[in-house]
CSV table of C-alpha atoms and ligand atoms in Angstrom, one decimal:
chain,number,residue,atom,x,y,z
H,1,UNK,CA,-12.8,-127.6,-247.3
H,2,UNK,CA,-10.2,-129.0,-249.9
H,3,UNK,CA,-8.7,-125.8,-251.6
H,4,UNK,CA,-6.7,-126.5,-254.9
H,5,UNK,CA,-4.1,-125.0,-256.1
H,6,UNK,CA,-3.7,-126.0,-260.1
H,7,UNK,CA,-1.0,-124.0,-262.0
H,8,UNK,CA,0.6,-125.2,-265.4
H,9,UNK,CA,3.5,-123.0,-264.3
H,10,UNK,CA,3.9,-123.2,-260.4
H,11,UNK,CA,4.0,-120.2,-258.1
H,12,UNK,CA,7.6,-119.7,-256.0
H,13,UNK,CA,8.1,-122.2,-253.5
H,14,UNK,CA,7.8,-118.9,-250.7
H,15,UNK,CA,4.1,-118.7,-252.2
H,16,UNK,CA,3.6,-122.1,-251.7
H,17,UNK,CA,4.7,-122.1,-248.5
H,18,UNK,CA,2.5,-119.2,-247.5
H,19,UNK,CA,-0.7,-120.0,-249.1
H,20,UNK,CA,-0.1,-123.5,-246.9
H,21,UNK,CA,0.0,-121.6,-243.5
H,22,UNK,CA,-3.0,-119.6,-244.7
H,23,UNK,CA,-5.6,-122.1,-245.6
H,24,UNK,CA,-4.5,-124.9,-243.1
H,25,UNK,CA,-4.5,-122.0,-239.8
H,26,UNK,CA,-7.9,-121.4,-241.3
H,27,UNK,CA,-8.4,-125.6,-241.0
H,28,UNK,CA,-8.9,-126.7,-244.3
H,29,UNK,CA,-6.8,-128.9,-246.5
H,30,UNK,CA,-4.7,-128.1,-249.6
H,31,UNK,CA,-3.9,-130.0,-252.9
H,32,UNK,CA,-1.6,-128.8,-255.2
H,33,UNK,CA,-1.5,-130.0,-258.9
H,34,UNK,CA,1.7,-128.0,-260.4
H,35,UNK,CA,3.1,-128.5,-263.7
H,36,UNK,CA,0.6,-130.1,-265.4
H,37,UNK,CA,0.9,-131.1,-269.0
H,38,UNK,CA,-2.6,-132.6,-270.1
H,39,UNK,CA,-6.0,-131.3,-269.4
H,40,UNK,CA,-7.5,-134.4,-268.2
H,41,UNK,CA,-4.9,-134.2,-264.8
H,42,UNK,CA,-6.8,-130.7,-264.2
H,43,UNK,CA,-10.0,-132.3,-264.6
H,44,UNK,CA,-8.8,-135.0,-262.6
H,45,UNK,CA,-8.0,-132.6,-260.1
H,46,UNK,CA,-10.6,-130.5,-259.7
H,47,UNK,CA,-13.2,-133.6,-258.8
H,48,UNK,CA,-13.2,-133.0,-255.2
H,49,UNK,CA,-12.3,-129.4,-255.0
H,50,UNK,CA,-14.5,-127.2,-252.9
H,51,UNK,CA,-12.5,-124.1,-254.1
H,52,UNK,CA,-9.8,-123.1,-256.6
H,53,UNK,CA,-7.2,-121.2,-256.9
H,54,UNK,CA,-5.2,-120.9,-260.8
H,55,UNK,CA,-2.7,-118.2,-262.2
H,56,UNK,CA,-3.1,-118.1,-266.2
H,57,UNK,CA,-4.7,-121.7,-266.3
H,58,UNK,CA,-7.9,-121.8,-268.1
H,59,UNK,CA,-11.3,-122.9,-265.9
H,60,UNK,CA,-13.7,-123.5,-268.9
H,61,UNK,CA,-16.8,-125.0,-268.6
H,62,UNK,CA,-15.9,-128.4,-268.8
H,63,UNK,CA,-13.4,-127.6,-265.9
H,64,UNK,CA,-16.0,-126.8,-264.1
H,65,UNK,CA,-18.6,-129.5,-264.8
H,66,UNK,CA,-15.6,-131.9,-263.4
H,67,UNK,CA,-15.9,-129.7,-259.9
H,68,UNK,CA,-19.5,-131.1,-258.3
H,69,UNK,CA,-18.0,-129.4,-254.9
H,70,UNK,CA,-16.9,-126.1,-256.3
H,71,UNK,CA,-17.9,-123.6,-254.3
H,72,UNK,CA,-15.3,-120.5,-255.5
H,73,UNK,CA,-12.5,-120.2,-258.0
H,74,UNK,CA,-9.7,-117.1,-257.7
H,75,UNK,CA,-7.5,-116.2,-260.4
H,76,UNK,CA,-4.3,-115.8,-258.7
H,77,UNK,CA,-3.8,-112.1,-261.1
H,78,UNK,CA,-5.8,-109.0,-261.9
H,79,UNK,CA,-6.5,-110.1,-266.0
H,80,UNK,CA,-9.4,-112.7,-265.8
H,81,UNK,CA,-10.1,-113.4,-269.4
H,82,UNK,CA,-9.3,-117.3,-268.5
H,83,UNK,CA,-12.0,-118.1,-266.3
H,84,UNK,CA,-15.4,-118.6,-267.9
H,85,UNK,CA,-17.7,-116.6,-265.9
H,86,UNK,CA,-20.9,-117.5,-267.5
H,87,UNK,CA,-20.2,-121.8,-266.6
H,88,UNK,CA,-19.4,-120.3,-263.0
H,89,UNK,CA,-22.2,-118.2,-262.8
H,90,UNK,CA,-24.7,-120.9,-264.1
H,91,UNK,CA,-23.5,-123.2,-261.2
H,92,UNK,CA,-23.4,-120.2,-258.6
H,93,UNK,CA,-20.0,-120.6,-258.1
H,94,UNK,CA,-18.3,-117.3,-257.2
H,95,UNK,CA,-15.2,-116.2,-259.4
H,96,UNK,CA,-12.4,-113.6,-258.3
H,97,UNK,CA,-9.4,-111.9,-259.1
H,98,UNK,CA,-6.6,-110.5,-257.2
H,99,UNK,CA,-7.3,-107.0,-258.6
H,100,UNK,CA,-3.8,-105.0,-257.4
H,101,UNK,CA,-1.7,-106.9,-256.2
H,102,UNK,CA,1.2,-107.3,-259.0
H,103,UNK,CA,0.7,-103.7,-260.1
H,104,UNK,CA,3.4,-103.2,-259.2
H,105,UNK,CA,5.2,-105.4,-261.3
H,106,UNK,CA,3.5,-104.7,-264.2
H,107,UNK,CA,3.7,-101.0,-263.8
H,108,UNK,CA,7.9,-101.0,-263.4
H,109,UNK,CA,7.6,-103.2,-266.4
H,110,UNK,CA,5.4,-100.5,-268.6
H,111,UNK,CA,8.4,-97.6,-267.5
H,112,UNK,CA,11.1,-100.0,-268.7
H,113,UNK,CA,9.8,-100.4,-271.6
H,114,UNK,CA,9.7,-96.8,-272.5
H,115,UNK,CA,13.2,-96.0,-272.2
H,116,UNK,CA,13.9,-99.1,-273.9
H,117,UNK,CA,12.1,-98.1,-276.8
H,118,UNK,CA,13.7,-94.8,-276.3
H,119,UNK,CA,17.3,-96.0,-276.4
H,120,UNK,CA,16.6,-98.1,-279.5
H,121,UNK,CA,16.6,-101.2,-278.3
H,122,UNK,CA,19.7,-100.9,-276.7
H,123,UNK,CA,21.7,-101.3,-279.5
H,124,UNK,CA,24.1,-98.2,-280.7
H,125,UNK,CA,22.8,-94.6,-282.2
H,126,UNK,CA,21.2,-91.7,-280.6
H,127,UNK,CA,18.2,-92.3,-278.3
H,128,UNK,CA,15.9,-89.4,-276.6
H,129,UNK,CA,15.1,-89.2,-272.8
H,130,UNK,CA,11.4,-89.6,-271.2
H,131,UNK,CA,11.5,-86.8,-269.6
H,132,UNK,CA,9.4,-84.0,-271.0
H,133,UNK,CA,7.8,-86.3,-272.6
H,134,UNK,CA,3.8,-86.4,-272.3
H,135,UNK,CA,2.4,-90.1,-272.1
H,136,UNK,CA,-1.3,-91.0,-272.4
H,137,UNK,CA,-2.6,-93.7,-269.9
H,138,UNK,CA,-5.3,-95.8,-271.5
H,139,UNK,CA,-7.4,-96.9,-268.4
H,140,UNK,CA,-6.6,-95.1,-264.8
H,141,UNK,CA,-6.6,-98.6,-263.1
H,142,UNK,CA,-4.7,-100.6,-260.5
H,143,UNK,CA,-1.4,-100.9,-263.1
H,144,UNK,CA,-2.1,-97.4,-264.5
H,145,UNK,CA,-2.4,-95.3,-261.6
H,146,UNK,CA,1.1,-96.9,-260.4
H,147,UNK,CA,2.3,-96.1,-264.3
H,148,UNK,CA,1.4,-92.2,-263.8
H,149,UNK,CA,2.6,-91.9,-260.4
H,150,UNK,CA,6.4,-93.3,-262.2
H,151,UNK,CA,6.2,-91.2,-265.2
H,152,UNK,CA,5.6,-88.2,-263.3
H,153,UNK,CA,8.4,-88.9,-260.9
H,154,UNK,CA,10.6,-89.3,-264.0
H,155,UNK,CA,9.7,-85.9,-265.2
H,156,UNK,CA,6.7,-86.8,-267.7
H,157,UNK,CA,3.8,-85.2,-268.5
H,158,UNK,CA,0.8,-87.4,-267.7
H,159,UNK,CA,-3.0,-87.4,-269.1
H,160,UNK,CA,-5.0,-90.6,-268.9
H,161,UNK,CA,-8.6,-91.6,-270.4
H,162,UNK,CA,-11.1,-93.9,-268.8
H,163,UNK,CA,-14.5,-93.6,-268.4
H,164,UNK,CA,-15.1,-94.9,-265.2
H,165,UNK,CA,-12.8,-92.7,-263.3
H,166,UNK,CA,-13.6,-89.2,-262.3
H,167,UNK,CA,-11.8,-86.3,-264.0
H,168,UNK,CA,-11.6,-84.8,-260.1
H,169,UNK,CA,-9.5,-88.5,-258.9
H,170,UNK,CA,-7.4,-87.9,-262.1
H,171,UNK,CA,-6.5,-84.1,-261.3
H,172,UNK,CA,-6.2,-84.6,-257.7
H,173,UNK,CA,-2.9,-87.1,-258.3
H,174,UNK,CA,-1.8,-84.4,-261.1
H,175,UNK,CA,-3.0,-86.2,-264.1
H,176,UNK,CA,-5.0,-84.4,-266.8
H,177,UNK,CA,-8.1,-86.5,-267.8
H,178,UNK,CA,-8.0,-86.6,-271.5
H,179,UNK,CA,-11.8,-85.7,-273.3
H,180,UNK,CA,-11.5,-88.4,-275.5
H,181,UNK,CA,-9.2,-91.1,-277.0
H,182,UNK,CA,-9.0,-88.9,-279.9
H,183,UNK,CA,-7.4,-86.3,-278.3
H,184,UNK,CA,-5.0,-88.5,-276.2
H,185,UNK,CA,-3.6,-90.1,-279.0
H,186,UNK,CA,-3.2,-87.4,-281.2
H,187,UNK,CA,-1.0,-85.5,-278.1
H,188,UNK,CA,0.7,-88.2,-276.7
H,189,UNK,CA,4.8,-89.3,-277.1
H,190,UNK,CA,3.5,-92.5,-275.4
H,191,UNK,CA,0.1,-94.6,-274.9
H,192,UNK,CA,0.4,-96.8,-272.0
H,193,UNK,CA,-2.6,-99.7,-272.5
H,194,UNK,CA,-4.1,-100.6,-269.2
H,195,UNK,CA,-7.5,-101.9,-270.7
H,196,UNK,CA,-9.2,-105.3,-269.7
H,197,UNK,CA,-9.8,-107.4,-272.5
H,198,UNK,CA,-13.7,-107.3,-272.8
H,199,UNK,CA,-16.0,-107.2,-276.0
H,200,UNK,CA,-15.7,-103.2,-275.8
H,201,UNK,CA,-11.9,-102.4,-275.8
H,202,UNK,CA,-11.4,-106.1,-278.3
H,203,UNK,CA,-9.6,-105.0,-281.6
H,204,UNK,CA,-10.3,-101.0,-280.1
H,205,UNK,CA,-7.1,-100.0,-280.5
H,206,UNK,CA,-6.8,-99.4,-284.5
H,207,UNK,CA,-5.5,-97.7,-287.4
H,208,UNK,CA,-7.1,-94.4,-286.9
H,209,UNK,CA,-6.0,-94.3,-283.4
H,210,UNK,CA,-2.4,-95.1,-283.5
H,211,UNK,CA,-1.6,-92.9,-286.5
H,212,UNK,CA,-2.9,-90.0,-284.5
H,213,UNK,CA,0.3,-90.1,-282.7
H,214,UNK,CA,2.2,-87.9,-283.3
H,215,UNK,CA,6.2,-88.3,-284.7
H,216,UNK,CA,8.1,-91.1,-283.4
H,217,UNK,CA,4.8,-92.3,-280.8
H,218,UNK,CA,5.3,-95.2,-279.3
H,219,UNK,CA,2.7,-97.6,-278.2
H,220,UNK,CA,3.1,-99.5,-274.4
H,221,UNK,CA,1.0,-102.8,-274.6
H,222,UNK,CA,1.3,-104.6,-271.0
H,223,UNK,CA,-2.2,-105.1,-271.0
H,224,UNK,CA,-3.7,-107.8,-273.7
H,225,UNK,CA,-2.8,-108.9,-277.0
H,226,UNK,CA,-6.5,-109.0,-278.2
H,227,UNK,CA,-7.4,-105.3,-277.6
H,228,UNK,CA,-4.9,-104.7,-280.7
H,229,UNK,CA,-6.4,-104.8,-284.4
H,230,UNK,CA,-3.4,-106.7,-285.5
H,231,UNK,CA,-3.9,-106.1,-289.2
H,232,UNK,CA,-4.5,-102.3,-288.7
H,233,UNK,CA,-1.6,-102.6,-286.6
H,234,UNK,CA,0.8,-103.9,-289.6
H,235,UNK,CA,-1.0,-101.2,-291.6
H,236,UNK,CA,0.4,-98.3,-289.4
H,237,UNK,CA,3.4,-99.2,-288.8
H,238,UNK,CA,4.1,-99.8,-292.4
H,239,UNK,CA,2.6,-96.1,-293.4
H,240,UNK,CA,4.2,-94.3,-290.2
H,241,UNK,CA,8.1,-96.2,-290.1
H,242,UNK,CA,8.5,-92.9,-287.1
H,243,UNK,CA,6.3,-95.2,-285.0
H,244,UNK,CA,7.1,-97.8,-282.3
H,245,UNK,CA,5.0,-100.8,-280.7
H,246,UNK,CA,6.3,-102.3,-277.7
H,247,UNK,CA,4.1,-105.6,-275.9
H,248,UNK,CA,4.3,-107.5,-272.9
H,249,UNK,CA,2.6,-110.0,-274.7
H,250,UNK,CA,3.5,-111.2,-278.3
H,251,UNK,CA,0.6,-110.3,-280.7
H,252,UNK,CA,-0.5,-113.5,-282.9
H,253,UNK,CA,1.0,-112.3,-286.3
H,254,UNK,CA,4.7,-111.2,-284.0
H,255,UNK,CA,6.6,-113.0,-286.3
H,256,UNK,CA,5.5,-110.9,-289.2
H,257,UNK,CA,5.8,-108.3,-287.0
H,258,UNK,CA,9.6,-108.8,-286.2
H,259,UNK,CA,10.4,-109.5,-289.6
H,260,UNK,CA,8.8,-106.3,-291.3
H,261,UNK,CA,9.6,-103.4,-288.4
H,262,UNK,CA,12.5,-105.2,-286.7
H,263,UNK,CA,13.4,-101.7,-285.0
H,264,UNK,CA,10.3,-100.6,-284.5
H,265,UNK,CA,8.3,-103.4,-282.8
H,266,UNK,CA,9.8,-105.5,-280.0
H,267,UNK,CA,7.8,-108.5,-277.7
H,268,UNK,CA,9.3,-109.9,-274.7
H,269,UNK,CA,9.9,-113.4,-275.1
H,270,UNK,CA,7.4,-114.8,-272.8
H,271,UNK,CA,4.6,-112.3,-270.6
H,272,UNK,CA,6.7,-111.2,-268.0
H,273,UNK,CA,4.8,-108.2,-266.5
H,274,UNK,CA,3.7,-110.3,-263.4
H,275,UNK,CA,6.9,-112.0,-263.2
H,276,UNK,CA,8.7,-110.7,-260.0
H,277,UNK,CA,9.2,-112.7,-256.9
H,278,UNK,CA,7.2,-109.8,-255.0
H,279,UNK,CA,4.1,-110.2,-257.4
H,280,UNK,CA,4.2,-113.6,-257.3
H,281,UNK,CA,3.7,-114.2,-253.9
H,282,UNK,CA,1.5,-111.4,-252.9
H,283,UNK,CA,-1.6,-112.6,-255.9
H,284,UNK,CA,-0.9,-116.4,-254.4
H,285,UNK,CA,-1.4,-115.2,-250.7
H,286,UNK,CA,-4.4,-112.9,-251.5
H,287,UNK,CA,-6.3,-115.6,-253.1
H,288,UNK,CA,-5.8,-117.8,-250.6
H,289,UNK,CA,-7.0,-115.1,-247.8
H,290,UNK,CA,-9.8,-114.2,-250.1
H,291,UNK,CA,-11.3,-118.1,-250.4
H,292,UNK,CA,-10.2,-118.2,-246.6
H,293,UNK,CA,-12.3,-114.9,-246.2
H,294,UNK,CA,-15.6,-115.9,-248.1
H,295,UNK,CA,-15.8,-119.3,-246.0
H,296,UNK,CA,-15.5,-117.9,-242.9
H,297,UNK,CA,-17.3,-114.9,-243.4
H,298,UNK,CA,-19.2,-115.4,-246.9
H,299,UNK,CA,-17.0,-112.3,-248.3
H,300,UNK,CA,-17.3,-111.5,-251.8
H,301,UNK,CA,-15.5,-108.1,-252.5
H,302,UNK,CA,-13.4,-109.1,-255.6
H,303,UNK,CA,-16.4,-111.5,-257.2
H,304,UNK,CA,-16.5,-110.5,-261.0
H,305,UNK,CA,-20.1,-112.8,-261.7
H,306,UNK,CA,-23.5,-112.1,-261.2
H,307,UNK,CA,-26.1,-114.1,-261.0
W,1,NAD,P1,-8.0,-102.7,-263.0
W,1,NAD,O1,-9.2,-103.5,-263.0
W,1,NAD,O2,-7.4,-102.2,-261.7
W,1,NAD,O3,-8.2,-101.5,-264.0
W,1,NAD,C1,-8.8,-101.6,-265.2
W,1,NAD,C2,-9.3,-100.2,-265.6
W,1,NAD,O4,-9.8,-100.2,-266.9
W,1,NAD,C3,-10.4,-99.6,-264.7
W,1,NAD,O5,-10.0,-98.4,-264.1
W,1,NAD,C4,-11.6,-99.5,-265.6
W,1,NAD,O6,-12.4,-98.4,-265.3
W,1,NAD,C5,-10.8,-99.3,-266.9
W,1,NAD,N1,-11.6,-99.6,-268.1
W,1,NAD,C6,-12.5,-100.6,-268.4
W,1,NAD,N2,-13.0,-100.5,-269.6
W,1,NAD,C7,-12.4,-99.4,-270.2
W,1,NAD,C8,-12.5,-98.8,-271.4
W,1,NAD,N3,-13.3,-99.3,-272.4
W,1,NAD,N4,-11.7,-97.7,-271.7
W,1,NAD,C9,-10.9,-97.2,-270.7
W,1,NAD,N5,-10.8,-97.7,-269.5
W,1,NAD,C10,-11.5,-98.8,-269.2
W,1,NAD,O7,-6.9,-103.6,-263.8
W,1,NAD,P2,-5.3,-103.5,-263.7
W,1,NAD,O8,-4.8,-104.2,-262.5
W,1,NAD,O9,-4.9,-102.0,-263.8
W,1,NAD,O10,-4.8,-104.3,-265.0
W,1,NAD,C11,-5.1,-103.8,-266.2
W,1,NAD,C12,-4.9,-104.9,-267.3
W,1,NAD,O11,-3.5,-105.2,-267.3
W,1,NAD,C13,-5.6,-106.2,-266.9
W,1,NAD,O12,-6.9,-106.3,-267.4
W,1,NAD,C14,-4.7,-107.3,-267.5
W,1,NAD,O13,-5.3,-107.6,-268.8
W,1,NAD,C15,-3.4,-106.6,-267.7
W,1,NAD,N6,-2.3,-107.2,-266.9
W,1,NAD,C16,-1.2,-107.7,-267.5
W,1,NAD,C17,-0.2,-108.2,-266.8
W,1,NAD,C18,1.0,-108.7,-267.5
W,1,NAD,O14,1.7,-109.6,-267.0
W,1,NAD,N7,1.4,-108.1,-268.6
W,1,NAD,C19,-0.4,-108.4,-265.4
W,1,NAD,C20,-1.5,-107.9,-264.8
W,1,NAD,C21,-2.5,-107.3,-265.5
C-alpha cells in the first residue's frame, strides 16, 4: 500500500525517520509531500494514495474525490475539525485521530499559561501565585486530565465539568465534578477549555458564562478558537477590566483584542500547544502504527465516522 504523508508544515526529521521504519517493516511504500504551498500539489498527491496521514492540513471533500485508492486518513493530532468526515464516510473511508498523544504538550502549555497570566505578562508590578487557587477544567479529556493532575501538584484546587465522564473517575484522581457550568464558572480563579470544537460547545462559551467568574478570573483557551463567542467575548472583557483571556490559538477579531485589553488578553504568536519535539514525533509514529494496524489486522479503535 502507498501511505502519504502530506503536511504544509513538516513533522521533525526524527518523525520522519520513524514513520519510515514503521510502514516500510510493515512492507508498504511511503510518499512524502512536505511544504506544500498550493492545493492542487495535495490533490496531486493524493491520486494514488491508499492511506493518509496529515497534521493541521485540511482533507475536504474535493481532497478526497482526488484519492480513488483511499482506503484511511489519520490526523497526525487529537483536534480533528480539518478532516471532513461526512466526504470520508460517504466513500467508506475510515478517519482517525491520534487521541493522547501530545497531551502532554498541550497540558504543560495550559499551566504555563497560568502563571503567565498571573505574573502579568512578565512585565514589572505585583503578580499572585497559583497555588490555592481553584481552577475549573472544561472537559476531563486526554489534555485535561494531564491539566488537573499539574494543577494539583502545584497546590491548586481542581473541579472539572464534562458530561461524559463519571463524577466517581473525577473523584477517584481528587477532582470535584462541578454540577453544572454555572457553578464552575462562578467558583473558579481559572477555566481551563479542553472542549472539541463541535456544533454543541461552537460559540458556548459566552458572556453569561465568563462574567460569572469571579474577580480577576482568567480564561485558559488551548483548545479552539471557535468555541469562543468572540463578540460576547469583547463585551466582557470591556465590562469586567479584573478579567483575563489567555489562547493558544489567536481568536479571529485578536487584533481588536490586543489593542482594546492589551494587559488583559494575550495569544501566542502561532498555535504552539502541540509544538514540542516529544509531541511531534509520538502523533507521527501513532498514525503510522495505527494505518499499519488496520491493514494488517483491519483495526479501527480511534475511527471518528460511522457509516
Ligand atoms: P479528548 O478527546 O481526549 O477529550 C475531549 C473531552 O471533551 C472528552 O472527555 C469529552 O467527553 C469532552 N466533551 C465533549 N463534548 C463536551 C461538552 N459539550 N462539554 C464538556 N466536555 C465535553 O481530547 P483532548 O486530547 O483532551 O483535546 C481536547 C481539545 O484540545 C481538542 O479537541 C483540540 O481541539 C484541542 N487541542 C489543541 C492543541 C493545541 O495545539 N493547542 C493540541 C491538541 C488538542
Amino acid at each position: 500500500m502507498k501511505i502519504l504523508v502530506a503536511t504544509e508544515k513538516p513533522f521533525a526529521a526524527a518523525a520522519v525517520n520513524g514513520i519510515r521504519k514503521i510502514v516500510e517493516e510493515a512492507g508498504h511504500e511511503l510518499a512524502l509531500l512536505e511544504k506544500y504551498t498550493d492545493k492542487a500539489q495535495l490533490l496531486e498527491a493524493v491520486a494514488d494514495a491508499d492511506a493518509l496521514i496529515v497534521r493541521s492540513d485540511k482533507v475536504t471533500a474535493e481532497v478526497i474525490a482526488a484519492a480513488p485508492n483511499l482506503k484511511i486518513v489519520v490526523r497526525a493530532g487529537a483536534g480533528f475539525d480539518n478532516l471532513d468526515l461526512a466526504a470520508c464516510s460517504e466513500r467508506r473511508i475510515v478517519a482517525m485521530n491520534t487521541p493522547g498523544q501530545n497531551s502532554n504538550a498541550v497540558a504543560e502549555l495550559a499551566i504555563a499559561m497560568m502563571i503567565f497570566m498571573s505574573r502579568n505578562q512578565f512585565t514589572p508590578g505585583t503578580g499572585c501565585e497559583i497555588q490555592g487557587r481553584k481552577l475549573g477544567i472544561q472537559a476531563y479529556g486526554n489534555v485535561g486530565r494531564l491539566v488537573a493532575a499539574k494543577a494539583k501538584a502545584l497546590g491548586m484546587e481542581v473541579m472539572a465539568y464534562d458530561p461524559f465522564v463519571p463524577a466517581e473517575k473525577m473523584q477517584e484522581e481528587g477532582v470535584v465534578p462541578a454540577e453544572s457550568l454555572e457553578q464552575m464558572y462562578g467558583q473558579c480563579n481559572f477555566i481551563s477549555l479542553h472542549i472539541p470544537a463541535v456544533p454543541a460547545t461552537i460559540g458556548s462559551i459566552n458572556y453569561d458564562l465568563i462574567s460569572r467568574m469571579p474577580k480577576g478570573g482568567c480564561l485558559v483557551n488551548t483548545a479552539r478558537k471557535e468555541v469562543i463567542n468572540e463578540a460576547e467575548l469583547v463585551k466582557v472583557l470591556t465590562d469586567r477590566p479584573d478579567l483575563k483571556y489567555i489562547t493558544d490559538i489567536a481568536a479571529v477579531c485578536q487584533e481588536e483584542l490586543n489593542q482594546k485589553f492589551c494587559k488583559q488578553v494575550f495569544a501566542t504568536p502561532k498555535k504552539m500547544g502541540a509544538e514540542t519535539a516529544e509531541a511531534n514525533i509520538n502523533a507521527g509514529l501513532a498514525a503510522a502504527r495505527q494505518i499499519c494496524g488496520y491493514f494488517e489486522t483491519g483495526c479501527t479503535k480511534f475511527q471518528l465516522n460511522k457509516w
